[in-house]
XYZ file of C-alpha atoms in Angstrom:
533
model
C 5.950 -5.277 6.464
C 7.108 -1.635 5.465
C 5.560 -0.141 1.846
C 8.306 1.391 -0.194
C 8.621 4.303 -2.310
C 10.858 3.778 -5.237
C 13.703 5.482 -3.885
C 13.590 3.586 -0.658
C 13.683 0.489 -3.046
C 16.585 1.022 -4.710
C 18.088 2.207 -1.611
C 17.218 -1.207 -0.039
C 18.084 -2.987 -3.113
C 21.809 -1.286 -3.300
C 22.497 -2.304 0.625
C 21.401 -5.740 -0.069
C 24.763 -5.617 -2.206
C 26.934 -3.410 -0.022
C 26.153 -4.227 3.163
C 25.045 -8.295 2.967
C 27.353 -9.179 0.360
C 24.148 -10.405 -2.473
C 25.018 -9.097 -6.081
C 22.846 -7.475 -7.605
C 22.559 -10.151 -10.413
C 21.457 -12.623 -8.108
C 18.535 -10.612 -6.802
C 17.462 -10.155 -10.568
C 17.465 -14.136 -10.676
C 16.039 -14.560 -7.340
C 13.219 -11.981 -8.974
C 12.715 -13.436 -12.364
C 12.680 -17.097 -10.335
C 9.569 -15.728 -7.818
C 7.552 -15.291 -11.335
C 8.206 -18.362 -13.430
C 7.402 -19.972 -9.716
C 3.884 -17.647 -9.671
C 3.120 -18.376 -13.294
C 3.881 -22.383 -12.737
C 1.411 -22.563 -9.893
C -1.285 -19.954 -10.857
C -1.763 -21.679 -14.749
C -2.391 -25.114 -14.431
C -0.578 -26.754 -18.140
C 1.479 -23.659 -18.709
C 4.252 -25.515 -20.319
C 1.105 -25.995 -23.331
C 0.223 -22.123 -22.990
C 1.574 -19.602 -25.053
C 3.303 -17.217 -23.268
C 4.674 -13.576 -24.605
C 7.199 -11.790 -22.471
C 7.871 -8.957 -22.801
C 10.569 -7.079 -22.308
C 11.745 -3.012 -21.915
C 15.756 -1.756 -21.883
C 15.907 -1.707 -18.021
C 16.653 -4.187 -15.434
C 12.400 -4.985 -15.671
C 13.895 -6.114 -19.096
C 16.188 -8.009 -17.778
C 13.596 -9.837 -14.633
C 11.218 -10.557 -18.229
C 14.590 -12.234 -19.659
C 15.184 -14.370 -16.506
C 11.397 -15.525 -16.256
C 11.703 -16.448 -20.327
C 14.797 -18.873 -19.274
C 12.901 -20.068 -16.583
C 9.688 -21.174 -17.739
C 11.570 -22.922 -20.416
C 13.871 -24.933 -18.648
C 10.372 -25.655 -16.975
C 9.339 -26.880 -20.224
C 7.374 -24.007 -22.201
C 7.893 -22.073 -25.350
C 7.945 -18.232 -24.092
C 8.316 -15.675 -27.162
C 10.315 -12.936 -26.138
C 10.004 -9.432 -27.788
C 12.854 -6.683 -27.024
C 11.253 -3.420 -27.374
C 15.081 -1.816 -27.424
C 18.095 -2.493 -29.360
C 20.291 -5.619 -27.833
C 22.797 -2.951 -27.453
C 20.913 -0.700 -25.232
C 21.206 -3.274 -22.835
C 23.522 -2.503 -19.856
C 24.739 -4.454 -16.869
C 22.473 -7.313 -15.367
C 19.441 -6.585 -18.646
C 22.436 -7.467 -20.515
C 23.465 -10.161 -18.883
C 20.073 -12.107 -18.756
C 19.508 -10.975 -22.235
C 22.877 -12.945 -22.810
C 22.081 -15.413 -21.247
C 18.279 -16.006 -22.772
C 19.971 -15.810 -26.360
C 22.477 -18.872 -25.452
C 19.635 -21.027 -24.800
C 16.881 -20.840 -27.318
C 18.618 -17.952 -29.717
C 14.970 -16.868 -30.158
C 14.542 -12.689 -29.374
C 12.559 -10.378 -31.588
C 13.308 -6.578 -31.143
C 10.122 -4.208 -31.756
C 11.785 -0.923 -32.552
C 8.797 1.082 -34.041
C 5.370 0.825 -35.314
C 6.034 -0.863 -38.068
C 7.988 -3.970 -36.324
C 4.994 -3.932 -33.429
C 2.054 -4.469 -35.792
C 3.444 -7.694 -37.621
C 4.803 -8.798 -34.251
C 1.189 -7.912 -31.710
C -0.759 -11.577 -33.057
C 1.880 -12.666 -30.789
C 0.328 -10.935 -28.431
C -3.224 -11.271 -29.366
C -2.875 -15.006 -29.368
C -1.144 -15.266 -26.122
C -2.909 -17.081 -23.103
C -0.320 -15.606 -20.601
C 1.066 -12.358 -21.077
C 4.457 -11.430 -18.980
C 4.872 -7.300 -18.450
C 8.493 -6.364 -18.397
C 8.428 -3.281 -20.001
C 9.175 -0.067 -17.015
C 9.935 -0.851 -13.972
C 8.860 1.325 -10.758
C 11.321 4.242 -12.521
C 8.321 5.609 -14.662
C 7.876 9.151 -13.594
C 5.579 10.601 -16.287
C 3.067 9.755 -18.826
C 4.468 6.468 -20.966
C 4.894 7.587 -24.962
C 5.154 6.486 -28.815
C 5.973 2.951 -29.278
C 5.128 1.496 -25.508
C 1.788 3.593 -24.909
C 0.504 1.714 -28.202
C 1.646 -1.673 -26.841
C 0.351 -0.827 -23.320
C -3.292 -0.033 -25.189
C -2.563 -3.346 -27.220
C -2.548 -5.431 -24.347
C -5.060 -4.131 -22.380
C -7.197 -4.838 -25.484
C -6.982 -8.550 -24.697
C -9.814 -11.081 -24.832
C -11.328 -12.935 -22.104
C -9.269 -15.796 -21.052
C -5.714 -14.041 -21.479
C -3.885 -13.304 -18.932
C -1.525 -10.697 -17.631
C 0.853 -11.262 -14.995
C 3.213 -7.405 -13.994
C 7.150 -7.942 -13.365
C 7.390 -5.767 -10.102
C 4.928 -3.684 -11.192
C 2.457 -2.769 -14.133
C 4.007 -0.767 -16.906
C 3.831 2.743 -16.718
C 1.793 3.055 -12.904
C 4.333 5.522 -10.917
C 5.214 3.610 -7.537
C 4.920 6.653 -5.243
C 1.429 8.625 -6.804
C -1.128 5.696 -7.480
C -2.013 8.452 -10.338
C -2.149 7.259 -14.003
C -0.393 9.889 -16.185
C -0.869 7.950 -19.257
C -1.194 4.386 -20.661
C -0.322 1.513 -18.051
C -0.998 -1.844 -17.885
C -4.507 -3.202 -16.729
C -2.914 -6.674 -14.963
C -4.548 -9.439 -13.447
C -1.715 -9.855 -10.961
C 1.289 -8.309 -10.119
C 4.028 -10.049 -7.961
C 6.308 -7.479 -6.768
C 10.174 -8.137 -4.926
C 10.915 -6.998 -1.410
C 8.101 -5.078 -0.397
C 5.093 -3.553 -1.715
C 5.502 -0.232 -3.211
C 3.392 3.048 -2.062
C 1.602 4.000 -4.963
C -0.086 0.393 -5.397
C -2.707 1.568 -3.344
C -3.128 5.452 -4.436
C -6.129 6.219 -6.473
C -7.352 3.844 -8.706
C -3.798 1.844 -8.863
C -5.721 -1.518 -7.942
C -7.685 -1.623 -10.735
C -4.007 -1.734 -12.576
C -1.983 -3.919 -10.007
C -4.859 -6.902 -9.747
C -3.887 -9.770 -6.773
C -0.566 -8.858 -5.625
C 1.816 -11.054 -4.529
C 5.150 -10.209 -2.164
C 7.939 -11.683 -2.750
C 10.942 -12.246 -0.871
C 14.197 -12.486 -2.921
C 16.890 -11.940 -0.456
C 16.757 -8.607 1.110
C 17.009 -8.646 4.734
C 13.518 -7.973 6.667
C 15.324 -5.405 8.908
C 16.520 -2.876 6.170
C 13.150 -3.230 4.757
C 12.208 -1.739 8.610
C 15.428 0.276 8.684
C 14.589 2.055 4.949
C 11.076 2.286 4.625
C 10.267 6.024 6.675
C 6.371 5.738 5.877
C 3.465 4.170 8.348
C 1.631 2.065 5.746
C 2.770 -1.395 6.280
C 1.366 -4.531 3.991
C -0.127 -7.273 6.244
C 1.195 -10.375 6.373
C 2.219 -13.239 8.499
C 5.210 -12.093 9.781
C 3.452 -8.943 10.730
C 0.928 -10.816 13.551
C 3.809 -13.228 14.967
C 2.692 -12.374 18.347
C -0.599 -13.449 18.285
C 0.837 -16.927 17.467
C 1.845 -17.185 20.839
C 0.950 -20.993 22.389
C -1.632 -20.895 24.919
C -0.451 -21.652 28.737
C -1.082 -24.359 30.302
C -2.941 -23.474 33.100
C -5.519 -21.403 30.749
C -9.338 -21.129 30.753
C -11.753 -19.289 29.329
C -11.483 -16.254 31.545
C -8.155 -15.478 29.919
C -9.391 -15.077 25.994
C -11.793 -12.181 27.303
C -15.693 -11.995 27.194
C -17.590 -10.443 23.925
C -20.836 -8.436 23.895
C -22.479 -8.547 20.658
C -25.097 -6.390 20.181
C -26.690 -7.400 16.491
C -30.395 -8.681 14.934
C -33.957 -7.601 14.674
C -36.622 -9.819 13.402
C -35.982 -10.743 9.887
C -32.586 -10.777 10.257
C -31.158 -12.802 13.013
C -28.626 -14.815 10.847
C -26.077 -11.125 10.760
C -26.391 -12.462 15.045
C -25.928 -15.693 14.233
C -22.563 -15.242 12.122
C -21.029 -12.684 14.431
C -21.138 -14.270 17.154
C -20.236 -17.456 15.580
C -17.432 -16.376 14.374
C -15.963 -14.180 17.375
C -15.704 -17.910 19.267
C -14.416 -19.526 16.317
C -11.540 -16.268 16.472
C -10.784 -17.433 20.076
C -13.087 -15.400 22.314
C -13.324 -16.870 25.900
C -17.384 -16.690 25.853
C -19.315 -14.727 23.780
C -22.765 -12.980 24.238
C -24.917 -11.802 21.997
C -27.794 -8.936 23.252
C -30.723 -8.849 20.607
C -34.473 -8.039 20.881
C -36.554 -10.270 22.709
C -38.571 -11.422 20.001
C -35.042 -12.922 17.827
C -33.969 -14.176 20.740
C -34.834 -18.106 20.481
C -34.143 -18.478 16.584
C -30.463 -16.685 17.645
C -29.835 -19.128 20.953
C -31.097 -22.218 19.122
C -28.346 -21.966 16.508
C -24.922 -22.700 17.976
C -25.200 -23.514 22.487
C -21.932 -21.997 22.840
C -23.424 -18.824 22.887
C -25.066 -17.081 25.704
C -27.907 -14.336 25.415
C -29.381 -11.465 26.786
C -33.057 -10.381 25.669
C -32.806 -6.294 24.691
C -36.585 -4.479 25.058
C -37.956 -4.761 21.502
C -39.696 -1.651 19.421
C -42.807 -3.210 17.415
C -41.229 -3.813 14.470
C -38.618 -6.347 16.214
C -35.537 -3.999 16.666
C -33.935 -2.779 19.837
C -35.461 -0.276 21.185
C -34.649 2.987 23.702
C -35.924 0.661 26.591
C -33.421 -1.030 26.723
C -31.338 1.671 28.355
C -33.463 2.098 31.382
C -32.329 1.408 35.003
C -28.603 0.785 33.970
C -30.017 -2.207 31.859
C -27.288 -2.247 29.355
C -24.597 -0.954 31.354
C -25.214 -3.981 33.221
C -24.114 -6.293 30.108
C -20.897 -4.324 29.657
C -19.672 -5.404 32.964
C -16.880 -7.783 32.512
C -17.250 -7.834 28.860
C -13.547 -6.875 26.951
C -15.125 -6.404 23.866
C -18.250 -4.645 22.123
C -19.453 -5.023 18.455
C -22.885 -3.319 17.329
C -24.811 -3.257 14.477
C -24.794 -6.726 11.995
C -28.773 -7.143 11.544
C -29.954 -3.955 13.910
C -32.014 -1.784 11.078
C -32.132 1.717 9.988
C -35.031 1.970 12.689
C -35.225 5.175 14.099
C -35.810 4.357 18.191
C -33.101 1.598 17.217
C -30.629 3.854 15.284
C -30.709 6.832 19.040
C -29.734 3.059 20.426
C -27.018 2.881 19.023
C -26.473 6.343 18.977
C -26.891 6.633 22.857
C -24.425 3.999 23.078
C -21.298 4.796 21.077
C -21.808 8.521 22.501
C -21.902 7.344 26.107
C -19.126 4.505 25.760
C -16.585 4.243 28.485
C -14.010 1.557 29.345
C -14.618 -1.424 26.062
C -13.814 -0.810 22.980
C -16.123 -0.587 20.426
C -16.715 -2.089 16.788
C -19.690 -0.386 15.010
C -20.872 -2.245 11.725
C -23.992 -2.445 9.167
C -26.398 -0.441 10.669
C -24.336 0.572 13.316
C -22.752 2.913 10.759
C -25.861 3.820 9.187
C -26.520 5.477 12.946
C -24.216 7.767 11.855
C -24.876 8.659 8.380
C -24.219 11.935 7.257
C -23.263 13.095 11.266
C -19.674 11.106 11.381
C -19.095 14.398 13.337
C -21.130 13.034 16.177
C -18.588 10.018 17.176
C -16.018 12.736 17.615
C -17.131 14.433 20.932
C -14.648 15.453 23.678
C -14.231 12.295 25.537
C -15.405 13.374 28.708
C -14.971 11.405 30.997
C -12.136 9.154 29.402
C -14.371 7.088 26.636
C -12.903 3.447 25.314
C -11.393 3.336 21.660
C -13.645 2.974 18.508
C -13.321 0.924 15.710
C -15.586 1.617 12.556
C -16.171 -0.842 9.697
C -17.533 0.255 6.851
C -17.669 -1.104 3.212
C -17.036 2.078 0.392
C -20.899 2.768 0.508
C -21.741 2.745 4.432
C -18.023 5.101 3.973
C -19.875 7.194 1.502
C -22.997 7.766 3.506
C -20.080 9.108 6.510
C -18.568 11.299 4.360
C -20.919 12.647 2.371
C -20.683 11.747 -1.493
C -20.748 8.327 -3.300
C -18.772 4.899 -3.198
C -16.870 5.716 -6.446
C -15.626 8.807 -4.247
C -14.525 6.640 -1.649
C -12.690 4.219 -4.135
C -10.881 6.479 -5.685
C -9.089 7.930 -2.680
C -9.117 4.956 -0.558
C -6.227 5.095 1.481
C -6.190 9.080 1.850
C -9.335 9.198 2.610
C -9.347 5.861 5.372
C -6.400 7.821 7.130
C -8.250 11.674 6.938
C -11.509 10.096 8.503
C -9.073 8.283 11.405
C -7.911 10.957 12.352
C -10.800 13.649 12.159
C -13.123 10.715 14.023
C -10.582 10.003 16.424
C -11.226 6.033 15.726
C -10.020 3.399 13.750
C -11.180 3.152 10.125
C -11.522 -0.263 8.673
C -12.389 0.518 4.947
C -13.206 -2.719 3.737
C -12.756 -3.873 -0.143
C -9.712 -5.585 -2.243
C -6.815 -4.571 0.275
C -8.806 -3.740 3.043
C -7.435 -0.446 4.929
C -6.702 -0.518 8.654
C -6.493 3.027 9.577
C -5.287 4.411 12.788
C -5.988 7.801 14.169
C -1.927 7.736 14.789
C -1.671 8.269 10.852
C -0.698 4.622 10.891
C -2.444 2.138 8.482
C -1.747 -1.247 7.286
C -3.092 -2.581 3.948
C -4.127 -6.321 3.956
C -2.935 -8.873 1.274
C -5.117 -11.768 1.884
C -9.181 -11.933 0.146
C -10.932 -12.884 -3.178
C -14.230 -11.801 -5.173
C -15.554 -14.432 -3.743
C -16.079 -12.516 -0.028
C -18.660 -10.369 -1.749
C -21.680 -11.601 -0.831
C -24.196 -11.223 2.270
C -23.217 -11.883 5.852
C -19.089 -11.818 5.307
C -19.180 -8.487 6.661
C -20.778 -9.618 10.094
C -18.498 -12.202 10.174
C -15.527 -10.043 10.082
C -16.826 -7.910 13.404
C -17.607 -10.478 15.182
C -13.514 -12.294 14.696
C -12.455 -8.211 15.656
C -14.582 -8.787 18.557
C -13.385 -11.890 19.651
C -9.822 -10.693 18.762
C -10.375 -7.740 20.818
C -11.691 -9.787 23.612
C -8.270 -12.110 23.791
C -5.274 -9.317 22.605
C -7.082 -6.541 24.506
C -6.600 -2.742 22.881
C -3.205 -1.846 23.533
C -2.195 -2.498 20.012
C -5.677 -1.972 18.359
C -4.562 -1.538 15.026
C -2.451 -4.639 15.396
C -5.150 -6.464 16.492
C -7.781 -5.577 14.080
C -5.443 -6.018 11.407
C -4.652 -9.195 12.343
C -8.702 -9.763 12.293
C -8.856 -8.769 8.948
C -5.851 -10.727 7.505
C -7.244 -14.273 9.109
C -10.608 -13.474 8.181
C -9.300 -12.808 4.827
C -7.241 -15.904 5.244
C -10.411 -18.115 5.946
C -11.744 -16.195 2.364
C -8.833 -17.375 0.392
C -9.413 -20.827 2.181
C -13.185 -21.480 1.828
C -12.681 -19.882 -1.916
C -10.015 -23.016 -2.935
C -13.243 -25.473 -1.754
C -15.831 -23.706 -3.571
C -14.836 -21.137 -5.951
C -16.203 -17.813 -6.289
C -19.923 -18.338 -6.729
C -20.802 -21.222 -4.690
C -18.412 -19.318 -1.151
C -21.328 -18.449 1.691
C -20.306 -16.375 4.653
C -20.252 -19.506 6.885
C -18.227 -21.312 4.651
C -15.612 -18.610 5.858
C -16.739 -19.564 9.478
C -15.917 -22.863 9.151
C -12.434 -22.157 7.502
C -10.951 -20.083 10.644
C -9.237 -22.863 12.347
C -7.395 -24.160 9.291
C -6.770 -20.039 8.429
C -5.429 -20.513 12.185
C -3.616 -23.494 11.314
C -1.561 -21.936 8.016
C -0.633 -19.028 10.007
C 0.518 -20.754 12.795
C 2.508 -23.096 10.616
C 4.088 -19.240 8.597
C 4.948 -18.162 12.221
C 7.461 -21.069 12.434
C 4.938 -22.466 15.477
C 4.379 -26.070 15.828
């Protein structure tokens, strides 16, 4: 789905009511239902937990009153703090404030610092804090009483969780710039579509885990109103990849991926990438690797084919692997090439990588890990004018690798992830997959997908090799005609497999091979969400 600005979101809400007959009060009720449902699912024994709902005077506060009322109906005992006079609320927010009071009568009004001082212990001792203070209309820095409240919320102790309603209070919906205090949420439940400012600058540090809830606006309306090129990766975005295979299909219909990977001491990277390519659905997978490590790789996954390349004395790929058209012969009949996992930074091997990249012809190329390191400080070399026309190129850097490509630090990269990914994709005429929280897939055309799946447990050795293999497997199957979407689907499926593995093992014990074993279940979930039996 498209990612919207605050003004676009306001227009979608308005047209949902005017054109599609969904009352604004119903939209508010559904918004509150989605947040309450999220809390029930996210927090076991929620009814026994101390819950505080912080409400402002606008529609965001109205959403908060719905959340409190519904949680109370389900057995919880939330405390509601209103940071305005009751008579200041208008429209749907006023209606839901009254509904809350009619249901419980418990409403504590906070008008000044003295009121807050006497009530702040409720927040300090809460286990779940629901932030419904300010919505998407914030323009400047939050000041005064609400700034004081936000600072107190952000100073919470470990074990407390903040759930932001629609957007963390104080975070501008469009720019991602933080002009003043803003709530640092553990998770955010936003409505209809994500807001652009959630992915710019340091916004992800405030948004936390992002969940997008459908409250009744037709997806076609979001597509109509949204004018930007940012898209949120969710299952419906990739429905074209959920079509059943033809009954008379064979392995040749699903492409042959060539993966150039591995070296002495790093054979596991080649195993993970090739294994993942098969699990992603490629018809055939071949690993080209130094002859010294080929037996190890060949022994692991019997379905994978192997081809030896000449080795350096260090057990890495030698330039001699390019002699007499040897590598060109390997590329014949392939529909995807992935290169980089476990190759090492040995000088001769890095020259091999640069030569392959600069001489590429017709096979889409995915460059990862040590393949990227071959262009550290010389990324512009990838942009050379294609003559003859060259195959498209995709790069999969993590923030550290991206920093080496552009010159800078990982912190610099993280501070401007989206802008940098789009700028680099245009400059290098390549697809840039900037990994991390909300992985970005940026196309040279200025389009970008923001990924919705994945978790911190995936921050372990080998998960990037798995992604490279999955991207190669999907490219082999579906080609590169709509490569940005196919690559984004690979990132989405990779994160979904990570989420399934996380559910099995939790964050700390999760290993890269757990993701590969979870790919079949990730496919099953994806198919189900797309309506495929």
